[in-house]
PDB file of C-alpha atoms and ligand atoms in Angstrom:
ATOM      1  CA  UNK A 721       1.945  27.078 -27.949  1.00  0.00           C
ATOM      2  CA  UNK A 722      -0.012  24.003 -28.945  1.00  0.00           C
ATOM      3  CA  UNK A 723      -2.557  21.918 -27.026  1.00  0.00           C
ATOM      4  CA  UNK A 724      -1.673  18.246 -26.785  1.00  0.00           C
ATOM      5  CA  UNK A 725      -2.969  14.862 -25.641  1.00  0.00           C
ATOM      6  CA  UNK A 726      -0.777  12.866 -23.276  1.00  0.00           C
ATOM      7  CA  UNK A 727      -1.392   9.105 -23.331  1.00  0.00           C
ATOM      8  CA  UNK A 728      -0.004   7.207 -20.377  1.00  0.00           C
ATOM      9  CA  UNK A 729      -0.210   3.433 -20.714  1.00  0.00           C
ATOM     10  CA  UNK A 730       1.397   0.551 -18.895  1.00  0.00           C
ATOM     11  CA  UNK A 731       1.055  -2.403 -16.559  1.00  0.00           C
ATOM     12  CA  UNK A 732      -1.234  -2.456 -13.528  1.00  0.00           C
ATOM     13  CA  UNK A 733       0.069  -0.711 -10.463  1.00  0.00           C
ATOM     14  CA  UNK A 734       2.980   1.185 -12.064  1.00  0.00           C
ATOM     15  CA  UNK A 735       1.798   4.458 -10.614  1.00  0.00           C
ATOM     16  CA  UNK A 736       0.208   5.624 -13.856  1.00  0.00           C
ATOM     17  CA  UNK A 737      -2.737   7.389 -12.249  1.00  0.00           C
ATOM     18  CA  UNK A 738      -0.849   9.185  -9.502  1.00  0.00           C
ATOM     19  CA  UNK A 739       1.747  10.267 -12.056  1.00  0.00           C
ATOM     20  CA  UNK A 740      -0.899  11.349 -14.569  1.00  0.00           C
ATOM     21  CA  UNK A 741      -2.697  13.401 -11.880  1.00  0.00           C
ATOM     22  CA  UNK A 742       0.474  15.330 -11.016  1.00  0.00           C
ATOM     23  CA  UNK A 743       1.417  15.851 -14.656  1.00  0.00           C
ATOM     24  CA  UNK A 744      -2.067  17.221 -15.360  1.00  0.00           C
ATOM     25  CA  UNK A 745      -1.813  19.535 -12.354  1.00  0.00           C
ATOM     26  CA  UNK A 746       1.583  20.879 -13.428  1.00  0.00           C
ATOM     27  CA  UNK A 747       0.335  21.599 -16.959  1.00  0.00           C
ATOM     28  CA  UNK A 748      -3.181  22.747 -15.910  1.00  0.00           C
ATOM     29  CA  UNK A 749      -4.571  19.924 -18.022  1.00  0.00           C
ATOM     30  CA  UNK A 750      -7.478  17.586 -17.211  1.00  0.00           C
ATOM     31  CA  UNK A 751      -6.670  14.161 -15.850  1.00  0.00           C
ATOM     32  CA  UNK A 752      -8.870  11.335 -17.121  1.00  0.00           C
ATOM     33  CA  UNK A 753      -8.714   7.863 -15.611  1.00  0.00           C
ATOM     34  CA  UNK A 754      -9.898   5.429 -18.291  1.00  0.00           C
ATOM     35  CA  UNK A 755      -9.443   2.466 -15.925  1.00  0.00           C
ATOM     36  CA  UNK A 756     -12.012   4.029 -13.581  1.00  0.00           C
ATOM     37  CA  UNK A 757     -14.584   3.729 -16.368  1.00  0.00           C
ATOM     38  CA  UNK A 758     -13.936  -0.015 -16.796  1.00  0.00           C
ATOM     39  CA  UNK A 759     -14.009  -0.367 -13.026  1.00  0.00           C
ATOM     40  CA  UNK A 760     -17.384   1.406 -12.797  1.00  0.00           C
ATOM     41  CA  UNK A 761     -18.846  -0.921 -15.451  1.00  0.00           C
ATOM     42  CA  UNK A 762     -17.440  -3.879 -13.498  1.00  0.00           C
ATOM     43  CA  UNK A 763     -19.020  -2.639 -10.271  1.00  0.00           C
ATOM     44  CA  UNK A 764     -22.395  -2.346 -11.990  1.00  0.00           C
ATOM     45  CA  UNK A 765     -22.045  -5.838 -13.501  1.00  0.00           C
ATOM     46  CA  UNK A 766     -21.135  -7.305 -10.089  1.00  0.00           C
ATOM     47  CA  UNK A 767     -24.021  -5.590  -8.331  1.00  0.00           C
ATOM     48  CA  UNK A 768     -26.482  -6.769 -10.981  1.00  0.00           C
ATOM     49  CA  UNK A 769     -24.872 -10.193 -11.390  1.00  0.00           C
ATOM     50  CA  UNK A 770     -24.522  -9.714 -15.122  1.00  0.00           C
ATOM     51  CA  UNK A 771     -23.549 -12.912 -16.888  1.00  0.00           C
ATOM     52  CA  UNK A 772     -20.595 -12.002 -19.136  1.00  0.00           C
ATOM     53  CA  UNK A 773     -21.401 -14.892 -21.493  1.00  0.00           C
ATOM     54  CA  UNK A 774     -24.878 -13.537 -22.270  1.00  0.00           C
ATOM     55  CA  UNK A 775     -24.408 -10.805 -24.864  1.00  0.00           C
ATOM     56  CA  UNK A 776     -28.010  -9.611 -24.671  1.00  0.00           C
ATOM     57  CA  UNK A 777     -27.854  -9.150 -20.910  1.00  0.00           C
ATOM     58  CA  UNK A 778     -24.481  -7.411 -21.240  1.00  0.00           C
ATOM     59  CA  UNK A 779     -25.842  -5.015 -23.876  1.00  0.00           C
ATOM     60  CA  UNK A 780     -28.896  -4.213 -21.755  1.00  0.00           C
ATOM     61  CA  UNK A 781     -26.751  -3.575 -18.701  1.00  0.00           C
ATOM     62  CA  UNK A 782     -24.452  -1.297 -20.708  1.00  0.00           C
ATOM     63  CA  UNK A 783     -27.446   0.733 -21.861  1.00  0.00           C
ATOM     64  CA  UNK A 784     -28.416   1.248 -18.227  1.00  0.00           C
ATOM     65  CA  UNK A 785     -24.977   2.615 -17.293  1.00  0.00           C
ATOM     66  CA  UNK A 786     -24.045   6.260 -17.201  1.00  0.00           C
ATOM     67  CA  UNK A 787     -20.524   7.138 -16.160  1.00  0.00           C
ATOM     68  CA  UNK A 788     -19.281  10.642 -15.601  1.00  0.00           C
ATOM     69  CA  UNK A 789     -16.483  12.404 -13.784  1.00  0.00           C
ATOM     70  CA  UNK A 790     -17.084  15.305 -11.455  1.00  0.00           C
ATOM     71  CA  UNK A 791     -14.512  17.494  -9.775  1.00  0.00           C
ATOM     72  CA  UNK A 792     -14.238  17.273  -5.998  1.00  0.00           C
ATOM     73  CA  UNK A 793     -13.848  20.900  -4.914  1.00  0.00           C
ATOM     74  CA  UNK A 794     -11.702  19.953  -1.886  1.00  0.00           C
ATOM     75  CA  UNK A 795      -9.180  17.695  -3.591  1.00  0.00           C
ATOM     76  CA  UNK A 796      -9.660  19.351  -7.013  1.00  0.00           C
ATOM     77  CA  UNK A 797      -9.604  15.856  -8.516  1.00  0.00           C
ATOM     78  CA  UNK A 798     -12.121  14.174 -10.763  1.00  0.00           C
ATOM     79  CA  UNK A 799     -14.228  11.515  -9.067  1.00  0.00           C
ATOM     80  CA  UNK A 800     -16.134   8.731 -10.796  1.00  0.00           C
ATOM     81  CA  UNK A 801     -19.940   8.656 -10.762  1.00  0.00           C
ATOM     82  CA  UNK A 802     -21.978   5.623 -11.764  1.00  0.00           C
ATOM     83  CA  UNK A 803     -25.594   6.531 -12.497  1.00  0.00           C
ATOM     84  CA  UNK A 804     -25.274   9.566 -10.250  1.00  0.00           C
ATOM     85  CA  UNK A 805     -23.599   7.736  -7.342  1.00  0.00           C
ATOM     86  CA  UNK A 806     -20.049   8.599  -6.312  1.00  0.00           C
ATOM     87  CA  UNK A 807     -18.243   5.234  -6.610  1.00  0.00           C
ATOM     88  CA  UNK A 808     -14.670   6.521  -6.448  1.00  0.00           C
ATOM     89  CA  UNK A 809     -13.833   4.407  -3.375  1.00  0.00           C
ATOM     90  CA  UNK A 810     -15.921   1.377  -4.208  1.00  0.00           C
ATOM     91  CA  UNK A 811     -14.282   0.817  -7.614  1.00  0.00           C
ATOM     92  CA  UNK A 812     -10.779   0.533  -6.086  1.00  0.00           C
ATOM     93  CA  UNK A 813     -11.703  -2.488  -3.961  1.00  0.00           C
ATOM     94  CA  UNK A 814     -10.229  -5.929  -4.579  1.00  0.00           C
ATOM     95  CA  UNK A 815     -13.557  -7.419  -5.665  1.00  0.00           C
ATOM     96  CA  UNK A 816     -13.632  -4.992  -8.601  1.00  0.00           C
ATOM     97  CA  UNK A 817      -9.898  -5.447  -9.343  1.00  0.00           C
ATOM     98  CA  UNK A 818     -10.429  -9.202  -9.582  1.00  0.00           C
ATOM     99  CA  UNK A 819     -13.166  -8.904 -12.195  1.00  0.00           C
ATOM    100  CA  UNK A 820     -12.224  -5.843 -14.216  1.00  0.00           C
ATOM    101  CA  UNK A 821      -9.931  -7.529 -16.753  1.00  0.00           C
ATOM    102  CA  UNK A 822     -12.652  -9.969 -17.819  1.00  0.00           C
ATOM    103  CA  UNK A 823     -15.211  -7.175 -18.153  1.00  0.00           C
ATOM    104  CA  UNK A 824     -12.839  -4.874 -20.030  1.00  0.00           C
ATOM    105  CA  UNK A 825     -12.012  -7.656 -22.506  1.00  0.00           C
ATOM    106  CA  UNK A 826     -15.587  -7.597 -23.843  1.00  0.00           C
ATOM    107  CA  UNK A 827     -15.689  -5.812 -27.228  1.00  0.00           C
ATOM    108  CA  UNK A 828     -19.070  -4.117 -26.547  1.00  0.00           C
ATOM    109  CA  UNK A 829     -17.794  -2.708 -23.280  1.00  0.00           C
ATOM    110  CA  UNK A 830     -14.644  -1.376 -24.953  1.00  0.00           C
ATOM    111  CA  UNK A 831     -16.601   0.146 -27.803  1.00  0.00           C
ATOM    112  CA  UNK A 832     -18.755   2.203 -25.459  1.00  0.00           C
ATOM    113  CA  UNK A 833     -15.881   3.283 -23.215  1.00  0.00           C
ATOM    114  CA  UNK A 834     -13.587   4.215 -26.107  1.00  0.00           C
ATOM    115  CA  UNK A 835     -16.204   6.426 -27.714  1.00  0.00           C
ATOM    116  CA  UNK A 836     -16.727   8.260 -24.396  1.00  0.00           C
ATOM    117  CA  UNK A 837     -12.980   8.605 -23.910  1.00  0.00           C
ATOM    118  CA  UNK A 838     -12.562  10.100 -27.375  1.00  0.00           C
ATOM    119  CA  UNK A 839     -15.349  12.581 -26.682  1.00  0.00           C
ATOM    120  CA  UNK A 840     -13.681  13.585 -23.400  1.00  0.00           C
ATOM    121  CA  UNK A 841     -10.393  14.225 -25.210  1.00  0.00           C
ATOM    122  CA  UNK A 842     -11.713  15.987 -28.271  1.00  0.00           C
ATOM    123  CA  UNK A 843     -10.474  19.430 -27.166  1.00  0.00           C
ATOM    124  CA  UNK A 844      -7.061  18.046 -26.150  1.00  0.00           C
ATOM    125  CA  UNK A 845      -5.365  19.396 -22.962  1.00  0.00           C
ATOM    126  CA  UNK A 846      -5.872  15.995 -21.323  1.00  0.00           C
ATOM    127  CA  UNK A 847      -3.681  13.425 -19.651  1.00  0.00           C
ATOM    128  CA  UNK A 848      -5.382  10.048 -19.968  1.00  0.00           C
ATOM    129  CA  UNK A 849      -4.027   6.881 -18.430  1.00  0.00           C
ATOM    130  CA  UNK A 850      -4.937   3.298 -19.301  1.00  0.00           C
ATOM    131  CA  UNK A 851      -3.828   0.368 -21.431  1.00  0.00           C
ATOM    132  CA  UNK A 852      -4.773   1.280 -25.003  1.00  0.00           C
ATOM    133  CA  UNK A 853      -4.759   5.071 -24.960  1.00  0.00           C
ATOM    134  CA  UNK A 854      -1.726   5.531 -27.221  1.00  0.00           C
ATOM    135  CA  UNK A 855      -2.403   2.467 -29.352  1.00  0.00           C
ATOM    136  CA  UNK A 856      -6.149   2.747 -29.904  1.00  0.00           C
ATOM    137  CA  UNK A 857      -8.056   5.576 -28.204  1.00  0.00           C
ATOM    138  CA  UNK A 858      -5.726   8.394 -29.316  1.00  0.00           C
ATOM    139  CA  UNK A 859      -3.221   6.950 -31.792  1.00  0.00           C
ATOM    140  CA  UNK A 860      -2.549  10.567 -32.799  1.00  0.00           C
ATOM    141  CA  UNK A 861      -1.602  11.622 -29.227  1.00  0.00           C
ATOM    142  CA  UNK A 862       1.364  13.973 -29.332  1.00  0.00           C
ATOM    143  CA  UNK A 863       3.032  12.386 -26.295  1.00  0.00           C
ATOM    144  CA  UNK A 864       2.845   8.688 -25.492  1.00  0.00           C
ATOM    145  CA  UNK A 865       4.403   7.251 -22.362  1.00  0.00           C
ATOM    146  CA  UNK A 866       4.641   3.553 -21.550  1.00  0.00           C
ATOM    147  CA  UNK A 867       5.240   2.936 -17.844  1.00  0.00           C
ATOM    148  CA  UNK A 868       6.727  -0.233 -16.403  1.00  0.00           C
ATOM    149  CA  UNK A 869       8.042  -1.314 -12.997  1.00  0.00           C
ATOM    150  CA  UNK A 870       9.150  -4.498 -11.322  1.00  0.00           C
ATOM    151  CA  UNK A 871       6.146  -6.602 -10.179  1.00  0.00           C
ATOM    152  CA  UNK A 872       7.306  -6.837  -6.535  1.00  0.00           C
ATOM    153  CA  UNK A 873       7.810  -3.101  -6.297  1.00  0.00           C
ATOM    154  CA  UNK A 874       4.387  -2.492  -7.828  1.00  0.00           C
ATOM    155  CA  UNK A 875       2.712  -4.872  -5.364  1.00  0.00           C
ATOM    156  CA  UNK A 876       4.404  -3.202  -2.390  1.00  0.00           C
ATOM    157  CA  UNK A 877       3.361   0.256  -3.560  1.00  0.00           C
ATOM    158  CA  UNK A 878      -0.233  -0.887  -4.116  1.00  0.00           C
ATOM    159  CA  UNK A 879      -0.297  -2.553  -0.686  1.00  0.00           C
ATOM    160  CA  UNK A 880       0.767   0.694   0.962  1.00  0.00           C
ATOM    161  CA  UNK A 881      -1.873   2.611  -0.964  1.00  0.00           C
ATOM    162  CA  UNK A 882      -4.644   0.151  -0.015  1.00  0.00           C
ATOM    163  CA  UNK A 883      -3.480   0.069   3.620  1.00  0.00           C
ATOM    164  CA  UNK A 884      -3.875   3.855   3.776  1.00  0.00           C
ATOM    165  CA  UNK A 885      -7.474   3.408   2.642  1.00  0.00           C
ATOM    166  CA  UNK A 886      -8.228   0.730   5.226  1.00  0.00           C
ATOM    167  CA  UNK A 887      -6.406  -2.276   3.738  1.00  0.00           C
ATOM    168  CA  UNK A 888      -8.093  -5.587   3.177  1.00  0.00           C
ATOM    169  CA  UNK A 889      -5.666  -7.436   0.904  1.00  0.00           C
ATOM    170  CA  UNK A 890      -2.404  -9.289   1.513  1.00  0.00           C
ATOM    171  CA  UNK A 891       0.791  -8.666  -0.444  1.00  0.00           C
ATOM    172  CA  UNK A 892       0.465 -12.068  -2.061  1.00  0.00           C
ATOM    173  CA  UNK A 893      -3.114 -11.403  -3.119  1.00  0.00           C
ATOM    174  CA  UNK A 894      -2.155  -8.047  -4.614  1.00  0.00           C
ATOM    175  CA  UNK A 895       0.858  -9.506  -6.440  1.00  0.00           C
ATOM    176  CA  UNK A 896      -1.284 -12.290  -7.902  1.00  0.00           C
ATOM    177  CA  UNK A 897      -3.936  -9.830  -8.997  1.00  0.00           C
ATOM    178  CA  UNK A 898      -1.399  -7.582 -10.735  1.00  0.00           C
ATOM    179  CA  UNK A 899       0.236 -10.560 -12.474  1.00  0.00           C
ATOM    180  CA  UNK A 900      -3.108 -11.925 -13.592  1.00  0.00           C
ATOM    181  CA  UNK A 901      -4.345  -8.579 -14.879  1.00  0.00           C
ATOM    182  CA  UNK A 902      -1.084  -7.934 -16.789  1.00  0.00           C
ATOM    183  CA  UNK A 903      -1.523 -11.308 -18.455  1.00  0.00           C
ATOM    184  CA  UNK A 904      -5.186 -10.809 -19.344  1.00  0.00           C
ATOM    185  CA  UNK A 905      -4.790  -7.173 -20.389  1.00  0.00           C
ATOM    186  CA  UNK A 906      -1.824  -8.004 -22.646  1.00  0.00           C
ATOM    187  CA  UNK A 907      -3.333 -11.088 -24.242  1.00  0.00           C
ATOM    188  CA  UNK A 908      -6.936 -10.073 -24.920  1.00  0.00           C
ATOM    189  CA  UNK A 909      -8.035 -10.006 -28.552  1.00  0.00           C
ATOM    190  CA  UNK A 910      -9.251  -6.425 -28.676  1.00  0.00           C
ATOM    191  CA  UNK A 911      -6.801  -3.549 -28.186  1.00  0.00           C
ATOM    192  CA  UNK A 912      -4.490  -5.362 -25.786  1.00  0.00           C
ATOM    193  CA  UNK A 913      -1.884  -3.580 -23.731  1.00  0.00           C
ATOM    194  CA  UNK A 914       1.081  -3.030 -26.038  1.00  0.00           C
ATOM    195  CA  UNK A 915       3.911  -0.575 -26.224  1.00  0.00           C
ATOM    196  CA  UNK A 916       3.653   1.298 -29.506  1.00  0.00           C
ATOM    197  CA  UNK A 917       6.866   2.179 -31.310  1.00  0.00           C
ATOM    198  CA  UNK A 918       6.375   5.880 -30.778  1.00  0.00           C
ATOM    199  CA  UNK A 919       5.882   5.553 -27.002  1.00  0.00           C
ATOM    200  CA  UNK A 920       8.616   6.578 -24.597  1.00  0.00           C
ATOM    201  CA  UNK A 921       9.209   3.893 -21.997  1.00  0.00           C
ATOM    202  CA  UNK A 922       9.711   4.908 -18.380  1.00  0.00           C
ATOM    203  CA  UNK A 923      10.690   2.218 -15.884  1.00  0.00           C
ATOM    204  CA  UNK A 924       9.720   3.519 -12.452  1.00  0.00           C
ATOM    205  CA  UNK A 925      11.277   0.714 -10.388  1.00  0.00           C
ATOM    206  CA  UNK A 926      14.136   2.916  -9.235  1.00  0.00           C
ATOM    207  CA  UNK A 927      12.672   6.335  -9.897  1.00  0.00           C
ATOM    208  CA  UNK A 928      11.064   8.360  -7.209  1.00  0.00           C
ATOM    209  CA  UNK A 929       7.692   9.902  -7.815  1.00  0.00           C
ATOM    210  CA  UNK A 930       8.895  13.491  -8.355  1.00  0.00           C
ATOM    211  CA  UNK A 931      11.497  12.318 -10.872  1.00  0.00           C
ATOM    212  CA  UNK A 932       8.978  10.430 -12.988  1.00  0.00           C
ATOM    213  CA  UNK A 933       6.539  13.353 -12.966  1.00  0.00           C
ATOM    214  CA  UNK A 934       9.294  15.807 -13.937  1.00  0.00           C
ATOM    215  CA  UNK A 935      10.439  13.590 -16.790  1.00  0.00           C
ATOM    216  CA  UNK A 936       6.978  13.605 -18.358  1.00  0.00           C
ATOM    217  CA  UNK A 937       6.270  17.284 -17.665  1.00  0.00           C
ATOM    218  CA  UNK A 938       9.576  18.240 -19.332  1.00  0.00           C
ATOM    219  CA  UNK A 939       8.745  16.120 -22.402  1.00  0.00           C
ATOM    220  CA  UNK A 940       5.265  17.654 -22.578  1.00  0.00           C
ATOM    221  CA  UNK A 941       6.528  21.237 -22.230  1.00  0.00           C
ATOM    222  CA  UNK A 942       8.902  20.738 -25.141  1.00  0.00           C
ATOM    223  CA  UNK A 943       5.928  19.831 -27.330  1.00  0.00           C
ATOM    224  CA  UNK A 944       3.567  22.470 -25.945  1.00  0.00           C
ATOM    225  CA  UNK A 945       6.068  25.308 -26.289  1.00  0.00           C
ATOM    226  CA  UNK A 946       7.272  24.279 -29.710  1.00  0.00           C
TER     227      UNK A 946
HETATM  228  O1   DC B1433      -5.838   1.468 -14.592  1.00  0.00           O
HETATM  229  P1   DC B1433      -6.604   0.471 -13.717  1.00  0.00           P
HETATM  230  O2   DC B1433      -5.724  -0.539 -13.070  1.00  0.00           O
HETATM  231  O3   DC B1433      -7.530   1.147 -12.772  1.00  0.00           O
HETATM  232  O4   DC B1433      -7.512  -0.312 -14.783  1.00  0.00           O
HETATM  233  C1   DC B1433      -8.371  -1.355 -14.402  1.00  0.00           C
HETATM  234  C2   DC B1433      -8.522  -2.357 -15.518  1.00  0.00           C
HETATM  235  O5   DC B1433      -9.255  -1.780 -16.601  1.00  0.00           O
HETATM  236  C3   DC B1433      -7.252  -2.921 -16.126  1.00  0.00           C
HETATM  237  O6   DC B1433      -6.836  -4.101 -15.482  1.00  0.00           O
HETATM  238  C4   DC B1433      -7.634  -3.189 -17.555  1.00  0.00           C
HETATM  239  C5   DC B1433      -8.768  -2.260 -17.825  1.00  0.00           C
HETATM  240  N1   DC B1433      -8.403  -1.115 -18.676  1.00  0.00           N
HETATM  241  C6   DC B1433      -8.427  -1.307 -20.022  1.00  0.00           C
HETATM  242  O7   DC B1433      -8.676  -2.429 -20.487  1.00  0.00           O
HETATM  243  N2   DC B1433      -8.181  -0.272 -20.866  1.00  0.00           N
HETATM  244  C7   DC B1433      -7.900   0.943 -20.377  1.00  0.00           C
HETATM  245  N3   DC B1433      -7.680   1.957 -21.218  1.00  0.00           N
HETATM  246  C8   DC B1433      -7.851   1.152 -18.987  1.00  0.00           C
HETATM  247  C9   DC B1433      -8.087   0.089 -18.143  1.00  0.00           C
END
C-alpha cells in the first residue's frame, strides 16, 4: 500500500470539485478545494475594495488574510473559513466568480496559496482540484487527471447547481463567465491551466457522475495497492 496525491485539474465547471469530493470519500482521503482559496481571497479583496494594480495594497491585504478549512460534522465536508468566518456559500456567488480569475492571476496571490496548498498535501492522502495542481503545486503527484467537458453542458450543470442554492444567474451569464475564466486561466503568465503530458484526460460531456468517479477511483486503487 502506498499513500498518493491525486491532482484533478481542468476547465471551470467540469464537475471537478464534486468528483474530487466523491473520490476522496471512496478512498478515505482528504478533499482540498484550491479554487475555494482563490475565491476566499477574491471575496476579501472585493469587500475591502483592494486595487489589484497597487502591489503594496495587495500585499498588505494578503497579510491580513487567513484561510482555513474546517470539517462540517453534518455533511462531513470541508468548509472554507476566511479570518474565522464561514464563507463557503458566499464564495460561490457570481460576484466572486466574475473577479476570481483576475485575482488568481496575481503572482503574489499564487505564491501564498501554493505554499499553503503544498503544506496541506505534505502527508499525501489528498485529492486536490484546481488548475495548476498537477503542473505546479504537486508536479510529483502520483495520479493526475485533466477534466474537460463541452461548454454548453458545463453551463447547464452549473445553472442547475446554482438554482438549487437559490439561483441568481442566467444561462447566458454563466456560459460567458465560464468561457471568460477558461480564457484567462489558460492564458495567464504564471502557472496557467495546462494539461501536462502525464495527466489522464477525462471528458465528462457524455459520462454520468458515477462513471467518472469510478474511473478515477479505479486508477487510484491501482496505484495505492501496487
Ligand atoms: O475551481 P474554481 O472554479 O472554484 O476556481 C475559481 C478560480 O480560481 C478559477 O477560475 C481560477 C482560480 N484557480 C487557480 O487559478 N488555480 C487553482 N489551482 C484553482 C483555482
